PDB file of C-alpha atoms in Angstrom:
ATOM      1  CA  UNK A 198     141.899 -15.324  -3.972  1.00  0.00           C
ATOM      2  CA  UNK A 199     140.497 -12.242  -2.709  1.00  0.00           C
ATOM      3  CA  UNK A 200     141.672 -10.624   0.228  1.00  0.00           C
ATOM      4  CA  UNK A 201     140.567  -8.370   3.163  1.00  0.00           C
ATOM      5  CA  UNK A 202     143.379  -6.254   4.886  1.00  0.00           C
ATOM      6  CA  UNK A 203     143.389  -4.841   8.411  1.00  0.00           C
ATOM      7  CA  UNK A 204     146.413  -3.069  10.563  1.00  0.00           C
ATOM      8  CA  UNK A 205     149.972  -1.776   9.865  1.00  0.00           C
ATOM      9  CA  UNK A 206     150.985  -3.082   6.093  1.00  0.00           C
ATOM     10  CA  UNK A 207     154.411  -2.107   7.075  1.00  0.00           C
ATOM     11  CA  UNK A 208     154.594  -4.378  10.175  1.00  0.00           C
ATOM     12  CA  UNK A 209     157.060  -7.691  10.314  1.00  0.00           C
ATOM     13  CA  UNK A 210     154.106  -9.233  11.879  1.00  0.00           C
ATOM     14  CA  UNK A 211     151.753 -10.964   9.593  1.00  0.00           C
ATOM     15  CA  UNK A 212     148.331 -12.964  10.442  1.00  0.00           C
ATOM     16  CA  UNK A 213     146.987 -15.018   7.312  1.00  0.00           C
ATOM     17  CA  UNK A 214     143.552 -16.259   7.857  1.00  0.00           C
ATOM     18  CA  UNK A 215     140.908 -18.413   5.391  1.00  0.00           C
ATOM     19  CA  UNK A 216     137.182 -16.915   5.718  1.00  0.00           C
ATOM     20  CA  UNK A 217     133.640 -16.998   4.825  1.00  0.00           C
ATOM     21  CA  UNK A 218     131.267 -14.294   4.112  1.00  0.00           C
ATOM     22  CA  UNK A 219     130.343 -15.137   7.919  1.00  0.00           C
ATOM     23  CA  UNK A 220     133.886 -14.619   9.569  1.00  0.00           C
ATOM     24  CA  UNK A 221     134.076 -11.236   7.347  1.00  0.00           C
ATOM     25  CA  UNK A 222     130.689 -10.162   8.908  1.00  0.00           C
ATOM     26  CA  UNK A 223     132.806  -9.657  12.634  1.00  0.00           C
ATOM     27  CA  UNK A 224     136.237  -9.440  11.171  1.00  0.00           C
ATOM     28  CA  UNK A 225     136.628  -5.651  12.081  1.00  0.00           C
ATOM     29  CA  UNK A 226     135.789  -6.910  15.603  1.00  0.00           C
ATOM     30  CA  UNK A 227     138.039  -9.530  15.710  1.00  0.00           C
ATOM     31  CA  UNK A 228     140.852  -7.367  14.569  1.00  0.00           C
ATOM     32  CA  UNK A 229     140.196  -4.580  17.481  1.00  0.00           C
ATOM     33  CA  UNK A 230     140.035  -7.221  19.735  1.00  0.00           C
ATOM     34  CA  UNK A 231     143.330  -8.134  18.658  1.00  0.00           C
ATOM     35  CA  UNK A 232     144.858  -5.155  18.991  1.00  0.00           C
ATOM     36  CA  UNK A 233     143.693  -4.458  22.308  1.00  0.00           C
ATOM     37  CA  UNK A 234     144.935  -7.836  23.634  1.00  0.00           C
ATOM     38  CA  UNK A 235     148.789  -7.271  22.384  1.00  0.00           C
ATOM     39  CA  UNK A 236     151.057  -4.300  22.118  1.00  0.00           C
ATOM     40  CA  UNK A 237     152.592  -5.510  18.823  1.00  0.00           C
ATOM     41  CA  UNK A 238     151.928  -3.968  15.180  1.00  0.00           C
ATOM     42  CA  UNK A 239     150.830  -6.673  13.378  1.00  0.00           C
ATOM     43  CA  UNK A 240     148.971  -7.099   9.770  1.00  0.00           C
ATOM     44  CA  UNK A 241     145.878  -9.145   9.321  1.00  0.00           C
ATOM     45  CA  UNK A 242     145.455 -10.543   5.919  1.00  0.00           C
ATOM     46  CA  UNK A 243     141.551 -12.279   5.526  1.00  0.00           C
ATOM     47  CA  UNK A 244     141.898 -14.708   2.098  1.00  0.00           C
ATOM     48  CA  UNK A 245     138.169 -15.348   0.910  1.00  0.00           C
ATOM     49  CA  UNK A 246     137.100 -18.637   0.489  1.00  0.00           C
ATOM     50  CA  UNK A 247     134.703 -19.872  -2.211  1.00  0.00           C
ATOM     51  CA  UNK A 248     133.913 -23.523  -1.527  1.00  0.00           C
ATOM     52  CA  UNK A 249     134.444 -24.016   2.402  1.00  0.00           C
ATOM     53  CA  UNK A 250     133.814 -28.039   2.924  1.00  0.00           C
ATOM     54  CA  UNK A 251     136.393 -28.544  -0.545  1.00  0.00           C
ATOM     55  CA  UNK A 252     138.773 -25.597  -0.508  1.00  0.00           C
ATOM     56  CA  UNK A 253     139.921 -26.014   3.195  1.00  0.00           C
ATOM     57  CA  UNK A 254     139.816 -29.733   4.004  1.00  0.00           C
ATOM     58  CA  UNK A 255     142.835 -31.954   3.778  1.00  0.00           C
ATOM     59  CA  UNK A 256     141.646 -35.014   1.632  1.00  0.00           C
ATOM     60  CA  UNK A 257     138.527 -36.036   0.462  1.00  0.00           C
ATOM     61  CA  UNK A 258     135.547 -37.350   3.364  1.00  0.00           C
ATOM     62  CA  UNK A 259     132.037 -38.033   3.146  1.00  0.00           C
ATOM     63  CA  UNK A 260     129.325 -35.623   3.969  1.00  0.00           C
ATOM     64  CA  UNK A 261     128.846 -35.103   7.777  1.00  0.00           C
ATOM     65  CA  UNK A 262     126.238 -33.042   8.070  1.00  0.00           C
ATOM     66  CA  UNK A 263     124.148 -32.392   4.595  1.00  0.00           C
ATOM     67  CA  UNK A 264     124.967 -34.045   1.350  1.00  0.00           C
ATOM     68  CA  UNK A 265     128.095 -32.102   0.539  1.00  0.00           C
ATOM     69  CA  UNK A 266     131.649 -34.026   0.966  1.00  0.00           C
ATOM     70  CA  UNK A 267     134.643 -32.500   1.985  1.00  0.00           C
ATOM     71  CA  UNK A 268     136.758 -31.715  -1.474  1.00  0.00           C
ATOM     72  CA  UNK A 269     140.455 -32.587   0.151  1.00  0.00           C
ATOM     73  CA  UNK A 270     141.330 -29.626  -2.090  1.00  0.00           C
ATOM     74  CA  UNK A 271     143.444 -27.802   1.061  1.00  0.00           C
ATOM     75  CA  UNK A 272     146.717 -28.124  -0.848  1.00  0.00           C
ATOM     76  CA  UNK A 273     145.772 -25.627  -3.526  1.00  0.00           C
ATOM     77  CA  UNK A 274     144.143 -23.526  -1.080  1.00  0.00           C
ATOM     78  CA  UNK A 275     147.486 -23.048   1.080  1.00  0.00           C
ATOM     79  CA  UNK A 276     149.327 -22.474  -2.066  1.00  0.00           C
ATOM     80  CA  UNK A 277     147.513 -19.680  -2.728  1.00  0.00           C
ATOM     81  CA  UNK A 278     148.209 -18.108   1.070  1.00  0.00           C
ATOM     82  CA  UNK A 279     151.660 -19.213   0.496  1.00  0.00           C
ATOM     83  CA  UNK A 280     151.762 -16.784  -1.935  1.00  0.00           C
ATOM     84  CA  UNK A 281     151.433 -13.884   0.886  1.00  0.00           C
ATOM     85  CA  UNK A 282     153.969 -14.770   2.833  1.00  0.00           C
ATOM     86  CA  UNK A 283     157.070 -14.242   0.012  1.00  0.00           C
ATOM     87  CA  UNK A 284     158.737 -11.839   2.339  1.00  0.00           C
ATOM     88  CA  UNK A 285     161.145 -13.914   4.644  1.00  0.00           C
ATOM     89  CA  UNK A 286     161.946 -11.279   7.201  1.00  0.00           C
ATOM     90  CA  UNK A 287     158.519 -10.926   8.300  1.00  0.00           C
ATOM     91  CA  UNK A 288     156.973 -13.437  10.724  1.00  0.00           C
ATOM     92  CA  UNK A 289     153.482 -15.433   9.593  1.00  0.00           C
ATOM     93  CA  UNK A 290     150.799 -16.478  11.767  1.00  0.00           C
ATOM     94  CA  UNK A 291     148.076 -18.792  10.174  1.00  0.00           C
ATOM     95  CA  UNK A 292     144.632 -19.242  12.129  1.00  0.00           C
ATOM     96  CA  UNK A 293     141.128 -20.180  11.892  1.00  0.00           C
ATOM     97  CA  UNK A 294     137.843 -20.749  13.058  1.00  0.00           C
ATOM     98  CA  UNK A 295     135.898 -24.097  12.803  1.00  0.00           C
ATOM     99  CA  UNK A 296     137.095 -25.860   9.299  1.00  0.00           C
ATOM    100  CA  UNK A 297     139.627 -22.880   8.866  1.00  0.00           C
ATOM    101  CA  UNK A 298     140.720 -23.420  12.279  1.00  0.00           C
ATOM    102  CA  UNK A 299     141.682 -27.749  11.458  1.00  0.00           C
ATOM    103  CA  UNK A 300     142.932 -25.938   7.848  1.00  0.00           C
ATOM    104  CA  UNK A 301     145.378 -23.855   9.844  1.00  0.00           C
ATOM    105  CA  UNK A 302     146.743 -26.492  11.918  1.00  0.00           C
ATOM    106  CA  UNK A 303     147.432 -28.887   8.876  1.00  0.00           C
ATOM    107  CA  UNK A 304     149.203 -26.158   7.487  1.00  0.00           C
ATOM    108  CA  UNK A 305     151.530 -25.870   9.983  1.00  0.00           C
ATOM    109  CA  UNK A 306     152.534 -29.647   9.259  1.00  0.00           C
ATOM    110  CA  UNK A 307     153.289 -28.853   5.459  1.00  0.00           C
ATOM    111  CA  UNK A 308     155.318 -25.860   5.889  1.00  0.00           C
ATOM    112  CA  UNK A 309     157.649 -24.220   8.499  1.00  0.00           C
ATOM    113  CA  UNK A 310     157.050 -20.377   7.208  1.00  0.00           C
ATOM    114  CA  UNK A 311     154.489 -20.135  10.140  1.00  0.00           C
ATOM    115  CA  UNK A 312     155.450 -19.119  13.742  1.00  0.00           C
ATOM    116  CA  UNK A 313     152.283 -19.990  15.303  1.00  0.00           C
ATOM    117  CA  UNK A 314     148.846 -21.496  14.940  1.00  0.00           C
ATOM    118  CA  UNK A 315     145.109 -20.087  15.892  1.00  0.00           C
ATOM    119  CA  UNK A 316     143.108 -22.963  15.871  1.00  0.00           C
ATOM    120  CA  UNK A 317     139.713 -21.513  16.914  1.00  0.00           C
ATOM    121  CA  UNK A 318     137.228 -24.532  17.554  1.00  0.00           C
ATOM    122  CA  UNK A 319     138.618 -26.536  14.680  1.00  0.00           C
ATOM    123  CA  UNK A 320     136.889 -28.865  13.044  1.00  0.00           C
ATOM    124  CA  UNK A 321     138.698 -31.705  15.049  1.00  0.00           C
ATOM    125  CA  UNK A 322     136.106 -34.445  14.676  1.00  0.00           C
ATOM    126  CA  UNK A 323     137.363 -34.197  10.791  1.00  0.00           C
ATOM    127  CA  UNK A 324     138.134 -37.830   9.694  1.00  0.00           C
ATOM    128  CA  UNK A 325     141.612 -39.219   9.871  1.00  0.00           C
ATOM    129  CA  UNK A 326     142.998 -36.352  11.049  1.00  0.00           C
ATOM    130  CA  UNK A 327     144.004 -37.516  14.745  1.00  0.00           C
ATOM    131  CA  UNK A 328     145.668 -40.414  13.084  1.00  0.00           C
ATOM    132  CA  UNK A 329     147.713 -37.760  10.554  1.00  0.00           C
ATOM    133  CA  UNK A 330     148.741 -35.856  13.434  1.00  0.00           C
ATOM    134  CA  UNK A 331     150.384 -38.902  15.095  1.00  0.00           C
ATOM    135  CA  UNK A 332     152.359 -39.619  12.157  1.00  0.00           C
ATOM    136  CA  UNK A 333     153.746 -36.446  11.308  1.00  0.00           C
ATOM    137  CA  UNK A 334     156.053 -33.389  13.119  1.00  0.00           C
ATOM    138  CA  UNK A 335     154.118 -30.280  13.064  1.00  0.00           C
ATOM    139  CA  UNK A 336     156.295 -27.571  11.587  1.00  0.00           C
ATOM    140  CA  UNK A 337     155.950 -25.019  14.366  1.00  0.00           C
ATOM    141  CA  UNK A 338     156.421 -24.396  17.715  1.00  0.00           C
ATOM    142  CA  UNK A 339     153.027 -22.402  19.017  1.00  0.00           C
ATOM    143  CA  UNK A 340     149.429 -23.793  19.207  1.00  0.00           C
ATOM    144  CA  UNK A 341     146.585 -22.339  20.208  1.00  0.00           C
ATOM    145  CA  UNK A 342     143.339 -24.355  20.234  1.00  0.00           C
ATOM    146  CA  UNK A 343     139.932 -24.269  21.656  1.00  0.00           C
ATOM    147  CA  UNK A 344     136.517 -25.366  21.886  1.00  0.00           C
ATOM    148  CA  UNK A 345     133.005 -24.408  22.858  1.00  0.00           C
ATOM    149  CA  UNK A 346     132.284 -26.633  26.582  1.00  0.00           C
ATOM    150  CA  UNK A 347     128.387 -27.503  24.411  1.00  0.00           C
ATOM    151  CA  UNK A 348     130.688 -28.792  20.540  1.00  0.00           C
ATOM    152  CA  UNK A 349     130.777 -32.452  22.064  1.00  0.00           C
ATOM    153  CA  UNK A 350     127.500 -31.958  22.946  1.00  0.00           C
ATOM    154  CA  UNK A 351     126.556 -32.286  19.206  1.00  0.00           C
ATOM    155  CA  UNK A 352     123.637 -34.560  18.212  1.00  0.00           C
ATOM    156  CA  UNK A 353     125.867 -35.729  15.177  1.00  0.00           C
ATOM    157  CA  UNK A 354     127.675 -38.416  16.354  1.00  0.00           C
ATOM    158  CA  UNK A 355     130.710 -37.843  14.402  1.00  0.00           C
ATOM    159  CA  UNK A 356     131.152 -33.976  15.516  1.00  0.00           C
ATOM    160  CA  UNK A 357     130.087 -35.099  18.676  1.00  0.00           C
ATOM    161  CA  UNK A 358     133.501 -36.224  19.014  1.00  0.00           C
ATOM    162  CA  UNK A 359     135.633 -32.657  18.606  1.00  0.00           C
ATOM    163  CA  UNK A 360     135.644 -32.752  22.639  1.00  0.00           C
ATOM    164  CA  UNK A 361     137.722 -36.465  22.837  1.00  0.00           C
ATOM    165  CA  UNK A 362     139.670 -35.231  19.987  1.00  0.00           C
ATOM    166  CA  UNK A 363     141.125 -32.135  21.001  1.00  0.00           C
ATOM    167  CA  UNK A 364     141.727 -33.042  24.240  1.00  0.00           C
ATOM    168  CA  UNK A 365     143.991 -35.973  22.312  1.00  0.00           C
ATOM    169  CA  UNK A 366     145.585 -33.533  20.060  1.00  0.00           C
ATOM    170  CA  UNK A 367     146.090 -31.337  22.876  1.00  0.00           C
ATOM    171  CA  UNK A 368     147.930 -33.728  24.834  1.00  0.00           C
ATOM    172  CA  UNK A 369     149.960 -34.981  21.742  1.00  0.00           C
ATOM    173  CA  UNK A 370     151.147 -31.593  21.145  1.00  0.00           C
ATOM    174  CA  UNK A 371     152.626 -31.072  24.346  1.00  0.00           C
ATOM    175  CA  UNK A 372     154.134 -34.483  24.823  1.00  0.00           C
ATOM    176  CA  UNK A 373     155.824 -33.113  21.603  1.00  0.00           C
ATOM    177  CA  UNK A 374     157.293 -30.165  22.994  1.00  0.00           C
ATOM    178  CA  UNK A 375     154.982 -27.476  21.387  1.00  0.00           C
ATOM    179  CA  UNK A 376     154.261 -24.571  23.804  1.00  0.00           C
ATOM    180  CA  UNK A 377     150.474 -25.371  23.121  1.00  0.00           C
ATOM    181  CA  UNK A 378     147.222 -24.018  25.233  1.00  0.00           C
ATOM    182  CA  UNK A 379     143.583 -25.592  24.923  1.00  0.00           C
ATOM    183  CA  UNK A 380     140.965 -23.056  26.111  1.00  0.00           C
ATOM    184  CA  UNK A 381     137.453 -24.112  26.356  1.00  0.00           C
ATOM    185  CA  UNK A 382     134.778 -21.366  26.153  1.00  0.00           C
ATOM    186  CA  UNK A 383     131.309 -20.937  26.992  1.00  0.00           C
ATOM    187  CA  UNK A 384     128.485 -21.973  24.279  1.00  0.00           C
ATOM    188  CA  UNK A 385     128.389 -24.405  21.183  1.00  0.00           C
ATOM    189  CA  UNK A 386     130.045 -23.739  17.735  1.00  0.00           C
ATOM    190  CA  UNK A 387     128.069 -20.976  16.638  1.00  0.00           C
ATOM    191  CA  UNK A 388     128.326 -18.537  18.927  1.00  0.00           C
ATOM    192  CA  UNK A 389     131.711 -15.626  19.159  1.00  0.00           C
ATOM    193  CA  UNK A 390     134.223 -17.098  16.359  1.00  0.00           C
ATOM    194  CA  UNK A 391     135.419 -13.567  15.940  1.00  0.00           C
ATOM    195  CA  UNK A 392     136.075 -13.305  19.507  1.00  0.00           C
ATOM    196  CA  UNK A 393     137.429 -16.772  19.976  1.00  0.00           C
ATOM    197  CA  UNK A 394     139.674 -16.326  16.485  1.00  0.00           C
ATOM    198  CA  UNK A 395     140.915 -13.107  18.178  1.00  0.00           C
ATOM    199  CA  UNK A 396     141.420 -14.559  21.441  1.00  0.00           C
ATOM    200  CA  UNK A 397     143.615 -17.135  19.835  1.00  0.00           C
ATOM    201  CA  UNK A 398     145.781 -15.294  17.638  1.00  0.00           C
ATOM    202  CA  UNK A 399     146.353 -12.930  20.140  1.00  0.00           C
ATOM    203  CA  UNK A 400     147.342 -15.632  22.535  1.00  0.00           C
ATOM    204  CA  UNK A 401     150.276 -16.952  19.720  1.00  0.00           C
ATOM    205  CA  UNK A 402     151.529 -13.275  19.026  1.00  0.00           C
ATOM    206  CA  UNK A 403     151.851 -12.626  23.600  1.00  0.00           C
ATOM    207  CA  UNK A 404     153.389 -16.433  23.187  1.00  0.00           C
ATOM    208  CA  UNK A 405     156.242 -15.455  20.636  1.00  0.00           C
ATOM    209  CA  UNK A 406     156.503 -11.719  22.014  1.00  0.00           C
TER     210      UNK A 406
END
C-alpha cells in the first residue's frame, strides 16, 4: 500500500486514514485544518486505495449505484494499516470519509489498537451493517460521525437511507457508553470531505486530549 505522510513523524499521536486519488486532492487542507483545530503533535498517515467499492467494504453487496459490487475485501485492507501501527506506545486514530468513513468504524470493532474513530459521512446506508453493529462491542471508546443535512435526500433509495441509519447508530453508540458526537453539516455527499474528515478527527484527538 502506498502511503502519503503529513506532520511530526516523531509524535505518539498517529492518524491512519484509507484514500482515493480524490481525498489526496485536499489532503494538505485537511491536515492544516487539523492542526489548527488541536494543540497536539500528531502524524497523519494517508494509505492509498486501489479498488474503493472492494478494498474497503466489509463483505460482499450488490451494486448500489452502477454495476460494480462491493468486494467485502476490508479484512485484507486493515491488515495492511495494521501494519502501521506496530509501535504500541503510540496512540492510533483511524478515520474516513464516505466508504472509508463506514471502513473506519468496522475497524474499530475488529481491533482495540485504535483510540478513536473519524467517521466522516460514512457510507451508513451500506447493507447489513446496522444489524452487525447491534451484535457486536465496538473496540473503542470515541466516535465521531456525521452527515451532510441533503445525504438522505438521495434519489437512490437505498443511500437514501444514511440519514435513519446514523441517527440509529448514533443512538446505539451512546446507549453503549461510547463518548460519541453526530454532527450534521450543510450540503450533500460531495461537497467538503477534507473539511468534514478534518473536522472529525480533530474532534476525537480534543475528545482524548
Amino acid at each position: 500500500m502506498k502511503t502519503c505522510e503529513f506532520g511530526n513523524a516523531d509524535s505518539n499521536i498517529i492518524l491512519i486514514q484509507p484514500v482515493d486519488d480524490h481525498d489526496l486532492e485536499g489532503i494538505e487542507n485537511e491536515f492544516a485544518m487539523i492542526t489548527n483545530s488541536c494543540d497536539l503533535s500528531f502524524r497523519l498517515i494517508a494509505g492509498s486505495i486501489n479498488n474503493w467499492n472492494n478494498d474497503l467494504s466489509p463483505w460482499e453487496a450488490p451494486a448500489v449505484f452502477g454495476k460494480e459490487n462491493f468486494g467485502g475485501d476490508a479484512s485484507r485492507t486493515l491488515g495492511e494499516l495494521l501494519k502501521l501501527c506496530d509501535d504500541k506506545g503510540k496512540k492510533y486514530y483511524i478515520g474516513g470519509y464516505s466508504l472509508a468513513g463506514l471502513f473506519a468504524l468496522w475497524a474499530a470493532y475488529q481491533t482495540d489498537i485504535f483510540d478513536g474513530v473519524a467517521a466522516a459521512s460514512p457510507s451508513m446506508w451500506f447493507p447489513g451493517f446496522e444489524d452487525y453493529m447491534k451484535k457486536n462491542e465496538i473496540k473503542t471508546d470515541t466516535v465521531y460521525l456525521s452527515i451532510g443535512d441533503r445525504e438522505e435526500k438521495a434519489r437512490n433509495p437505498v443511500m437514501a437511507t444514511v440519514g435513519d441509519r446514523i441517527r440509529e447508530a448514533h443512538s446505539l453508540l451512546k446507549e453503549r457508553n461510547v463518548n460519541c458526537i453526530l454532527e450534521w453539516n450543510e450540503g450533500n455527499h460531495f461537497k467538503d470531505a477534507d473539511i468534514r474528515t478534518a473536522k472529525g478527527f480533530a474532534w476525537v484527538l480534543n475528545s482524548n486530549g
